[in-house]
Amino acid sequence: MKQKLMLIINPAAGRGAYKLNIGDALQVLDEGGFRTTLFYTAARGDATRFAAESGANYDVVACIGGDGTLSEVIAGLMQLEKKPHLAY
């Protein structure tokens, strides 16, 4: 059974450079036993909301973005009683 991975992406970070290798990264994750769901931020606070509202449904929450995105994800996860693993 695959682990569930929530991947929160800030598309503005790094001028969208994540797009260059996202397909390869998703393939590696899949082969590594993860079923990945992507969440794209559009505004400040989205990453916090995504993590707080949906993070408990995943084994791992990861993010692609800068320190602001990571900070938001952590803030959202801190609201959860049962916290998933965090990856960056």
MMTF fields as JSON, N, C-alpha, C and O atoms, coordinates in Angstrom:
{
  "mmtfVersion": "1.0.0",
  "mmtfProducer": "UNKNOWN",
  "numBonds": 351,
  "numAtoms": 352,
  "numGroups": 88,
  "numChains": 1,
  "numModels": 1,
  "chainsPerModel": [1],
  "groupsPerChain": [88],
  "chainIdList": ["A"],
  "bondAtomList": [4, 2, 8, 6, 12, 10, 16, 14, 20, 18, 24, 22, 28, 26, 32, 30, 36, 34, 40, 38, 44, 42, 48, 46, 52, 50, 56, 54, 60, 58, 64, 62, 68, 66, 72, 70, 76, 74, 80, 78, 84, 82, 88, 86, 92, 90, 96, 94, 100, 98, 104, 102, 108, 106, 112, 110, 116, 114, 120, 118, 124, 122, 128, 126, 132, 130, 136, 134, 140, 138, 144, 142, 148, 146, 152, 150, 156, 154, 160, 158, 164, 162, 168, 166, 172, 170, 176, 174, 180, 178, 184, 182, 188, 186, 192, 190, 196, 194, 200, 198, 204, 202, 208, 206, 212, 210, 216, 214, 220, 218, 224, 222, 228, 226, 232, 230, 236, 234, 240, 238, 244, 242, 248, 246, 252, 250, 256, 254, 260, 258, 264, 262, 268, 266, 272, 270, 276, 274, 280, 278, 284, 282, 288, 286, 292, 290, 296, 294, 300, 298, 304, 302, 308, 306, 312, 310, 316, 314, 320, 318, 324, 322, 328, 326, 332, 330, 336, 334, 340, 338, 344, 342, 348, 346],
  "bondOrderList": [1, 1, 1, 1, 1, 1, 1, 1, 1, 1, 1, 1, 1, 1, 1, 1, 1, 1, 1, 1, 1, 1, 1, 1, 1, 1, 1, 1, 1, 1, 1, 1, 1, 1, 1, 1, 1, 1, 1, 1, 1, 1, 1, 1, 1, 1, 1, 1, 1, 1, 1, 1, 1, 1, 1, 1, 1, 1, 1, 1, 1, 1, 1, 1, 1, 1, 1, 1, 1, 1, 1, 1, 1, 1, 1, 1, 1, 1, 1, 1, 1, 1, 1, 1, 1, 1, 1],
  "groupList": [{"groupName": "MET", "atomNameList": ["N", "CA", "C", "O"], "elementList": ["N", "C", "C", "O"], "formalChargeList": [0, 0, 0, 0], "bondAtomList": [1, 0, 2, 1, 3, 2], "bondOrderList": [1, 1, 2], "singleLetterCode": "M", "chemCompType": "L-PEPTIDE LINKING"}, {"groupName": "LYS", "atomNameList": ["N", "CA", "C", "O"], "elementList": ["N", "C", "C", "O"], "formalChargeList": [0, 0, 0, 0], "bondAtomList": [1, 0, 2, 1, 3, 2], "bondOrderList": [1, 1, 2], "singleLetterCode": "K", "chemCompType": "L-PEPTIDE LINKING"}, {"groupName": "GLN", "atomNameList": ["N", "CA", "C", "O"], "elementList": ["N", "C", "C", "O"], "formalChargeList": [0, 0, 0, 0], "bondAtomList": [1, 0, 2, 1, 3, 2], "bondOrderList": [1, 1, 2], "singleLetterCode": "Q", "chemCompType": "L-PEPTIDE LINKING"}, {"groupName": "LEU", "atomNameList": ["N", "CA", "C", "O"], "elementList": ["N", "C", "C", "O"], "formalChargeList": [0, 0, 0, 0], "bondAtomList": [1, 0, 2, 1, 3, 2], "bondOrderList": [1, 1, 2], "singleLetterCode": "L", "chemCompType": "L-PEPTIDE LINKING"}, {"groupName": "ILE", "atomNameList": ["N", "CA", "C", "O"], "elementList": ["N", "C", "C", "O"], "formalChargeList": [0, 0, 0, 0], "bondAtomList": [1, 0, 2, 1, 3, 2], "bondOrderList": [1, 1, 2], "singleLetterCode": "I", "chemCompType": "L-PEPTIDE LINKING"}, {"groupName": "ASN", "atomNameList": ["N", "CA", "C", "O"], "elementList": ["N", "C", "C", "O"], "formalChargeList": [0, 0, 0, 0], "bondAtomList": [1, 0, 2, 1, 3, 2], "bondOrderList": [1, 1, 2], "singleLetterCode": "N", "chemCompType": "L-PEPTIDE LINKING"}, {"groupName": "PRO", "atomNameList": ["N", "CA", "C", "O"], "elementList": ["N", "C", "C", "O"], "formalChargeList": [0, 0, 0, 0], "bondAtomList": [1, 0, 2, 1, 3, 2], "bondOrderList": [1, 1, 2], "singleLetterCode": "P", "chemCompType": "L-PEPTIDE LINKING"}, {"groupName": "ALA", "atomNameList": ["N", "CA", "C", "O"], "elementList": ["N", "C", "C", "O"], "formalChargeList": [0, 0, 0, 0], "bondAtomList": [1, 0, 2, 1, 3, 2], "bondOrderList": [1, 1, 2], "singleLetterCode": "A", "chemCompType": "L-PEPTIDE LINKING"}, {"groupName": "GLY", "atomNameList": ["N", "CA", "C", "O"], "elementList": ["N", "C", "C", "O"], "formalChargeList": [0, 0, 0, 0], "bondAtomList": [1, 0, 2, 1, 3, 2], "bondOrderList": [1, 1, 2], "singleLetterCode": "G", "chemCompType": "PEPTIDE LINKING"}, {"groupName": "ARG", "atomNameList": ["N", "CA", "C", "O"], "elementList": ["N", "C", "C", "O"], "formalChargeList": [0, 0, 0, 0], "bondAtomList": [1, 0, 2, 1, 3, 2], "bondOrderList": [1, 1, 2], "singleLetterCode": "R", "chemCompType": "L-PEPTIDE LINKING"}, {"groupName": "TYR", "atomNameList": ["N", "CA", "C", "O"], "elementList": ["N", "C", "C", "O"], "formalChargeList": [0, 0, 0, 0], "bondAtomList": [1, 0, 2, 1, 3, 2], "bondOrderList": [1, 1, 2], "singleLetterCode": "Y", "chemCompType": "L-PEPTIDE LINKING"}, {"groupName": "ASP", "atomNameList": ["N", "CA", "C", "O"], "elementList": ["N", "C", "C", "O"], "formalChargeList": [0, 0, 0, 0], "bondAtomList": [1, 0, 2, 1, 3, 2], "bondOrderList": [1, 1, 2], "singleLetterCode": "D", "chemCompType": "L-PEPTIDE LINKING"}, {"groupName": "VAL", "atomNameList": ["N", "CA", "C", "O"], "elementList": ["N", "C", "C", "O"], "formalChargeList": [0, 0, 0, 0], "bondAtomList": [1, 0, 2, 1, 3, 2], "bondOrderList": [1, 1, 2], "singleLetterCode": "V", "chemCompType": "L-PEPTIDE LINKING"}, {"groupName": "GLU", "atomNameList": ["N", "CA", "C", "O"], "elementList": ["N", "C", "C", "O"], "formalChargeList": [0, 0, 0, 0], "bondAtomList": [1, 0, 2, 1, 3, 2], "bondOrderList": [1, 1, 2], "singleLetterCode": "E", "chemCompType": "L-PEPTIDE LINKING"}, {"groupName": "PHE", "atomNameList": ["N", "CA", "C", "O"], "elementList": ["N", "C", "C", "O"], "formalChargeList": [0, 0, 0, 0], "bondAtomList": [1, 0, 2, 1, 3, 2], "bondOrderList": [1, 1, 2], "singleLetterCode": "F", "chemCompType": "L-PEPTIDE LINKING"}, {"groupName": "THR", "atomNameList": ["N", "CA", "C", "O"], "elementList": ["N", "C", "C", "O"], "formalChargeList": [0, 0, 0, 0], "bondAtomList": [1, 0, 2, 1, 3, 2], "bondOrderList": [1, 1, 2], "singleLetterCode": "T", "chemCompType": "L-PEPTIDE LINKING"}, {"groupName": "SER", "atomNameList": ["N", "CA", "C", "O"], "elementList": ["N", "C", "C", "O"], "formalChargeList": [0, 0, 0, 0], "bondAtomList": [1, 0, 2, 1, 3, 2], "bondOrderList": [1, 1, 2], "singleLetterCode": "S", "chemCompType": "L-PEPTIDE LINKING"}, {"groupName": "CYS", "atomNameList": ["N", "CA", "C", "O"], "elementList": ["N", "C", "C", "O"], "formalChargeList": [0, 0, 0, 0], "bondAtomList": [1, 0, 2, 1, 3, 2], "bondOrderList": [1, 1, 2], "singleLetterCode": "C", "chemCompType": "L-PEPTIDE LINKING"}, {"groupName": "HIS", "atomNameList": ["N", "CA", "C", "O"], "elementList": ["N", "C", "C", "O"], "formalChargeList": [0, 0, 0, 0], "bondAtomList": [1, 0, 2, 1, 3, 2], "bondOrderList": [1, 1, 2], "singleLetterCode": "H", "chemCompType": "L-PEPTIDE LINKING"}],
  "groupTypeList": [0, 1, 2, 1, 3, 0, 3, 4, 4, 5, 6, 7, 7, 8, 9, 8, 7, 10, 1, 3, 5, 4, 8, 11, 7, 3, 2, 12, 3, 11, 13, 8, 8, 14, 9, 15, 15, 3, 14, 10, 15, 7, 7, 9, 8, 11, 7, 15, 9, 14, 7, 7, 13, 16, 8, 7, 5, 10, 11, 12, 12, 7, 17, 4, 8, 8, 11, 8, 15, 3, 16, 13, 12, 4, 7, 8, 3, 0, 2, 3, 13, 1, 1, 6, 18, 3, 7, 10],
  "groupIdList": [1, 2, 3, 4, 5, 6, 7, 8, 9, 10, 11, 12, 13, 14, 15, 16, 17, 18, 19, 20, 21, 22, 23, 24, 25, 26, 27, 28, 29, 30, 31, 32, 33, 34, 35, 36, 37, 38, 39, 40, 41, 42, 43, 44, 45, 46, 47, 48, 49, 50, 51, 52, 53, 54, 55, 56, 57, 58, 59, 60, 61, 62, 63, 64, 65, 66, 67, 68, 69, 70, 71, 72, 73, 74, 75, 76, 77, 78, 79, 80, 81, 82, 83, 84, 85, 86, 87, 88],
  "secStructList": [7, 7, 3, 3, 3, 3, 3, 3, 3, 7, 6, 6, 4, 4, 4, 4, 4, 4, 4, 4, 6, 2, 2, 2, 2, 2, 2, 2, 2, 2, 2, 6, 6, 3, 3, 3, 3, 3, 3, 3, 7, 7, 1, 6, 6, 2, 2, 2, 2, 2, 2, 2, 2, 2, 4, 4, 4, 7, 1, 3, 3, 3, 3, 3, 1, 7, 2, 2, 2, 2, 2, 2, 2, 2, 2, 2, 2, 6, 6, 7, 1, 1, 7, 7, 3, 3, 3, 7],
  "xCoordList": [0.847, 0.0, 0.892, 1.832, 0.585, 1.387, 1.067, -0.068, 2.102, 1.905, 1.323, 1.605, 0.517, -0.092, 0.792, 1.141, 1.15, 2.005, 1.268, 0.765, 1.214, 0.635, 1.801, 2.689, 1.804, 2.878, 2.299, 1.524, 2.691, 2.227, 3.285, 4.451, 2.858, 3.784, 3.437, 2.292, 4.45, 4.317, 4.854, 6.07, 3.978, 4.428, 5.252, 5.929, 5.198, 5.963, 7.409, 8.269, 7.679, 9.027, 9.997, 9.662, 11.179, 12.203, 11.792, 12.255, 10.92, 10.43, 9.828, 9.91, 9.217, 8.545, 9.479, 9.089, 10.704, 11.701, 11.309, 11.824, 10.396, 9.961, 9.407, 9.469, 8.872, 8.249, 9.24, 8.849, 10.51, 11.518, 11.631, 11.899, 11.429, 11.656, 10.499, 10.661, 9.35, 8.249, 7.798, 7.471, 7.778, 7.374, 8.31, 7.868, 9.612, 10.597, 10.474, 10.564, 10.27, 10.142, 8.919, 8.988, 7.811, 6.596, 6.785, 6.267, 7.521, 7.802, 8.653, 8.379, 9.67, 10.53, 9.71, 9.859, 8.854, 8.005, 7.085, 6.913, 6.499, 5.611, 6.368, 5.89, 7.532, 8.346, 8.827, 9.112, 8.914, 9.333, 8.194, 8.401, 6.995, 5.88, 4.95, 4.233, 4.95, 4.084, 3.011, 3.276, 1.812, 0.727, 0.637, 0.239, 1.0, 1.166, -0.019, -0.502, -0.477, -1.516, -0.901, -0.283, -1.073, -0.497, -1.499, -2.68, -1.003, -1.78, -0.958, 0.194, -1.532, -0.831, -1.328, -2.533, -0.401, -0.779, -1.021, -0.417, -1.913, -2.19, -2.061, -1.941, -2.088, -2.032, -1.405, -1.339, -0.952, -0.385, -1.427, -2.602, -0.995, -1.877, -2.433, -2.953, -2.33, -2.85, -2.162, -2.829, -0.835, -0.1, -0.509, -0.634, -0.718, -1.18, -2.554, -2.794, -3.437, -4.8, -4.804, -5.488, -4.051, -3.993, -3.507, -4.105, -2.412, -1.835, -2.79, -2.938, -3.437, -4.349, -5.61, -6.088, -6.145, -7.409, -7.249, -8.15, -6.12, -5.983, -4.785, -4.717, -3.853, -2.621, -2.817, -2.044, -3.831, -4.073, -4.459, -4.406, -4.84, -5.237, -4.048, -4.228, -2.836, -1.642, -0.604, -0.568, 0.237, 1.353, 2.504, 3.212, 2.682, 3.77, 3.225, 2.448, 3.641, 3.349, 4.694, 5.592, 4.821, 6.052, 5.703, 4.558, 6.717, 6.457, 7.628, 8.779, 7.287, 8.264, 8.026, 6.942, 9.04, 8.931, 10.063, 11.032, 9.94, 10.961, 10.659, 9.8, 11.393, 11.207, 9.826, 9.329, 9.201, 7.845, 6.841, 5.942, 6.992, 6.106, 6.293, 5.316, 7.543, 7.82, 7.232, 6.632, 7.397, 6.854, 5.336, 4.777, 4.679, 3.218, 2.795, 1.838, 3.502, 3.156, 3.308, 2.44, 4.394, 4.609, 3.498, 2.991, 3.112, 2.028, 0.733, 0.004, 0.453, -0.749, -0.675, -1.645, 0.474, 0.624, 0.552, 0.105, 0.985, 0.952, -0.475, -0.696, -1.432, -2.836, -3.431, -4.538, -2.707, -3.222, -2.893, -1.818, -3.826, -3.568, -2.566, -1.581, -2.828, -1.932, -1.211, -1.803, 0.069, 0.853, 1.542, 2.153, 1.45, 2.179, 3.657, 4.039, 4.476, 5.882, 5.935, 5.05, 6.995, 7.187, 8.436, 9.472, 8.348, 9.509, 9.605, 8.605, 10.843, 11.063, 12.044, 12.372],
  "yCoordList": [-1.187, 0.0, 1.249, 1.355, 2.171, 3.388, 4.365, 4.451, 5.098, 6.168, 7.375, 7.601, 8.129, 9.321, 10.53, 10.803, 11.251, 12.422, 13.644, 13.646, 14.668, 15.957, 16.859, 17.112, 17.346, 18.218, 19.595, 19.789, 20.555, 21.934, 22.708, 22.77, 23.289, 23.976, 25.455, 25.831, 26.286, 27.719, 27.954, 27.984, 28.122, 28.224, 29.488, 29.559, 30.476, 31.701, 31.562, 32.347, 30.589, 30.425, 29.987, 29.162, 30.537, 30.162, 30.394, 29.705, 31.368, 31.709, 30.5, 30.371, 29.614, 28.457, 27.354, 26.504, 27.351, 26.362, 24.927, 23.984, 24.756, 23.406, 22.657, 21.429, 23.401, 22.784, 21.962, 21.023, 22.314, 21.637, 20.149, 19.336, 19.795, 18.408, 17.794, 16.72, 18.429, 17.911, 16.532, 15.678, 16.308, 15.0, 13.897, 12.835, 14.162, 13.183, 12.955, 11.822, 14.035, 13.917, 13.083, 12.249, 13.308, 12.537, 11.062, 10.192, 10.782, 9.394, 8.723, 7.587, 9.411, 8.869, 8.622, 7.587, 9.564, 9.391, 8.185, 7.393, 8.054, 6.922, 5.598, 4.661, 5.531, 4.321, 4.045, 2.903, 5.113, 4.977, 4.638, 4.518, 4.483, 4.047, 5.142, 4.963, 6.282, 7.394, 7.663, 7.628, 7.929, 8.436, 9.93, 10.305, 10.76, 12.194, 12.993, 12.774, 13.927, 14.876, 16.268, 16.648, 17.031, 18.364, 19.426, 19.361, 20.405, 21.572, 22.79, 22.917, 23.688, 24.891, 26.112, 26.348, 26.881, 28.113, 29.209, 29.223, 30.116, 31.26, 32.575, 33.642, 32.49, 33.696, 33.362, 32.203, 34.398, 34.239, 33.556, 33.921, 32.584, 31.877, 30.573, 29.754, 30.37, 29.137, 27.894, 26.912, 27.929, 26.755, 26.404, 25.227, 27.418, 27.178, 26.525, 25.549, 27.056, 26.524, 25.101, 24.238, 24.846, 23.49, 22.491, 21.431, 22.843, 21.932, 21.707, 20.58, 22.77, 22.654, 21.872, 21.063, 22.111, 21.484, 20.056, 19.237, 19.747, 18.437, 17.614, 16.418, 18.22, 17.528, 16.245, 15.301, 16.19, 14.992, 13.785, 12.653, 14.003, 12.91, 12.283, 11.383, 12.752, 12.299, 11.755, 12.13, 10.865, 10.332, 11.324, 11.429, 12.054, 13.022, 14.273, 14.194, 15.431, 16.714, 17.308, 17.45, 17.652, 18.243, 19.549, 19.78, 20.402, 21.643, 21.995, 21.648, 22.702, 23.273, 24.776, 25.252, 25.509, 26.958, 27.471, 26.759, 28.686, 29.282, 29.126, 28.341, 29.902, 29.793, 30.254, 29.788, 31.149, 31.58, 30.456, 30.279, 29.699, 28.558, 27.516, 26.999, 27.207, 26.24, 26.711, 25.92, 27.987, 28.539, 28.397, 28.04, 28.674, 28.528, 27.08, 26.807, 26.151, 24.741, 24.314, 23.632, 24.711, 24.375, 24.957, 24.281, 26.195, 26.824, 26.026, 25.848, 25.552, 24.755, 23.414, 22.983, 22.752, 21.449, 21.544, 20.607, 22.656, 22.834, 22.872, 22.679, 23.114, 23.133, 21.732, 21.562, 20.731, 19.367, 18.614, 18.781, 17.791, 16.949, 15.847, 15.634, 15.155, 14.11, 14.667, 14.876, 14.897, 15.548, 14.526, 13.579, 14.711, 13.845, 14.237, 15.263, 13.416, 13.785, 14.983, 15.18, 15.786, 16.97, 16.792, 16.364, 17.117, 17.077, 18.421, 19.107, 18.785, 20.074, 19.891, 20.851],
  "zCoordList": [0.0, 0.0, 0.0, 0.788, -0.878, -0.995, 0.137, 0.606, 0.564, 1.525, 0.782, -0.395, 1.495, 0.907, 1.194, 2.342, 0.126, 0.249, -0.278, -1.401, 0.537, 0.155, -0.234, 0.581, -1.473, -1.934, -2.204, -3.141, -1.359, -1.477, -2.269, -1.878, -3.378, -4.283, -4.356, -4.606, -4.134, -4.374, -5.785, -5.977, -6.772, -8.159, -8.449, -9.475, -7.561, -7.773, -7.295, -7.695, -6.457, -5.905, -6.996, -7.846, -6.963, -7.93, -9.369, -10.279, -9.568, -10.917, -11.625, -12.846, -10.829, -11.415, -11.866, -12.666, -11.37, -11.803, -11.462, -12.063, -10.499, -10.14, -11.362, -11.424, -12.323, -13.507, -14.327, -15.02, -14.248, -15.06, -14.733, -15.618, -13.467, -13.063, -12.291, -11.71, -12.264, -11.453, -11.919, -11.095, -13.218, -13.734, -13.261, -12.823, -13.356, -12.896, -11.389, -10.916, -10.645, -9.193, -8.813, -7.91, -9.498, -9.202, -9.538, -8.838, -10.599, -10.956, -9.879, -9.492, -9.4, -8.336, -7.069, -6.419, -6.728, -5.547, -5.71, -4.783, -6.889, -7.153, -7.026, -6.387, -7.63, -7.564, -6.14, -5.781, -5.328, -3.934, -2.989, -1.781, -3.53, -2.698, -2.223, -1.238, -2.915, -2.51, -3.566, -4.767, -3.095, -3.946, -3.621, -2.518, -4.564, -4.327, -4.848, -5.959, -4.015, -4.392, -4.347, -3.353, -5.431, -5.518, -5.093, -5.433, -4.341, -3.921, -4.314, -3.898, -5.107, -5.561, -4.8, -4.712, -4.253, -3.571, -4.606, -5.679, -4.257, -5.124, -4.356, -4.957, -3.036, -2.209, -0.859, -0.451, -0.188, 1.15, 2.05, 2.033, 2.817, 3.734, 3.183, 3.941, 1.873, 1.276, 1.837, 2.163, 1.951, 2.431, 3.86, 4.2, 4.694, 6.069, 6.05, 6.761, 5.252, 5.173, 4.638, 5.187, 3.575, 3.009, 4.062, 4.247, 4.749, 5.733, 6.902, 7.373, 7.369, 8.511, 8.152, 8.947, 6.962, 6.575, 6.068, 6.244, 5.444, 4.798, 5.263, 4.979, 5.961, 6.339, 7.111, 6.948, 7.944, 8.761, 7.909, 8.39, 6.673, 5.78, 5.053, 4.233, 5.351, 4.644, 5.618, 6.79, 5.104, 5.891, 5.935, 6.936, 4.833, 4.702, 4.032, 3.08, 4.54, 3.891, 3.495, 4.325, 2.219, 1.704, 1.008, 0.62, 0.858, 0.139, -0.752, -0.486, -1.824, -2.742, -2.707, -3.045, -2.298, -2.194, -1.338, -1.076, -0.913, -0.077, 1.391, 1.793, 2.195, 3.638, 4.081, 5.106, 3.345, 3.674, 3.49, 4.313, 2.415, 2.174, 3.265, 3.807, 3.591, 4.655, 5.978, 6.706, 6.295, 7.527, 7.579, 8.616, 6.472, 6.418, 6.618, 7.342, 5.981, 6.129, 7.59, 8.135, 8.211, 9.63, 10.484, 11.379, 10.227, 10.99, 10.853, 11.829, 9.656, 9.45, 10.16, 10.784, 10.067, 10.71, 12.227, 12.889, 12.773, 14.236, 14.765, 15.961, 13.904, 14.314, 14.408, 14.919, 13.919, 13.891, 15.174, 15.749, 15.609, 16.773, 16.408, 17.115, 15.3, 14.82, 13.6, 12.541, 13.78, 12.726, 11.825, 12.319, 10.508, 9.579, 9.572, 10.136, 8.932, 8.728, 7.795, 6.963, 7.948, 7.117, 6.278, 6.787, 4.992, 4.095, 3.392, 3.182, 3.032, 2.358, 1.246, 0.549]
}
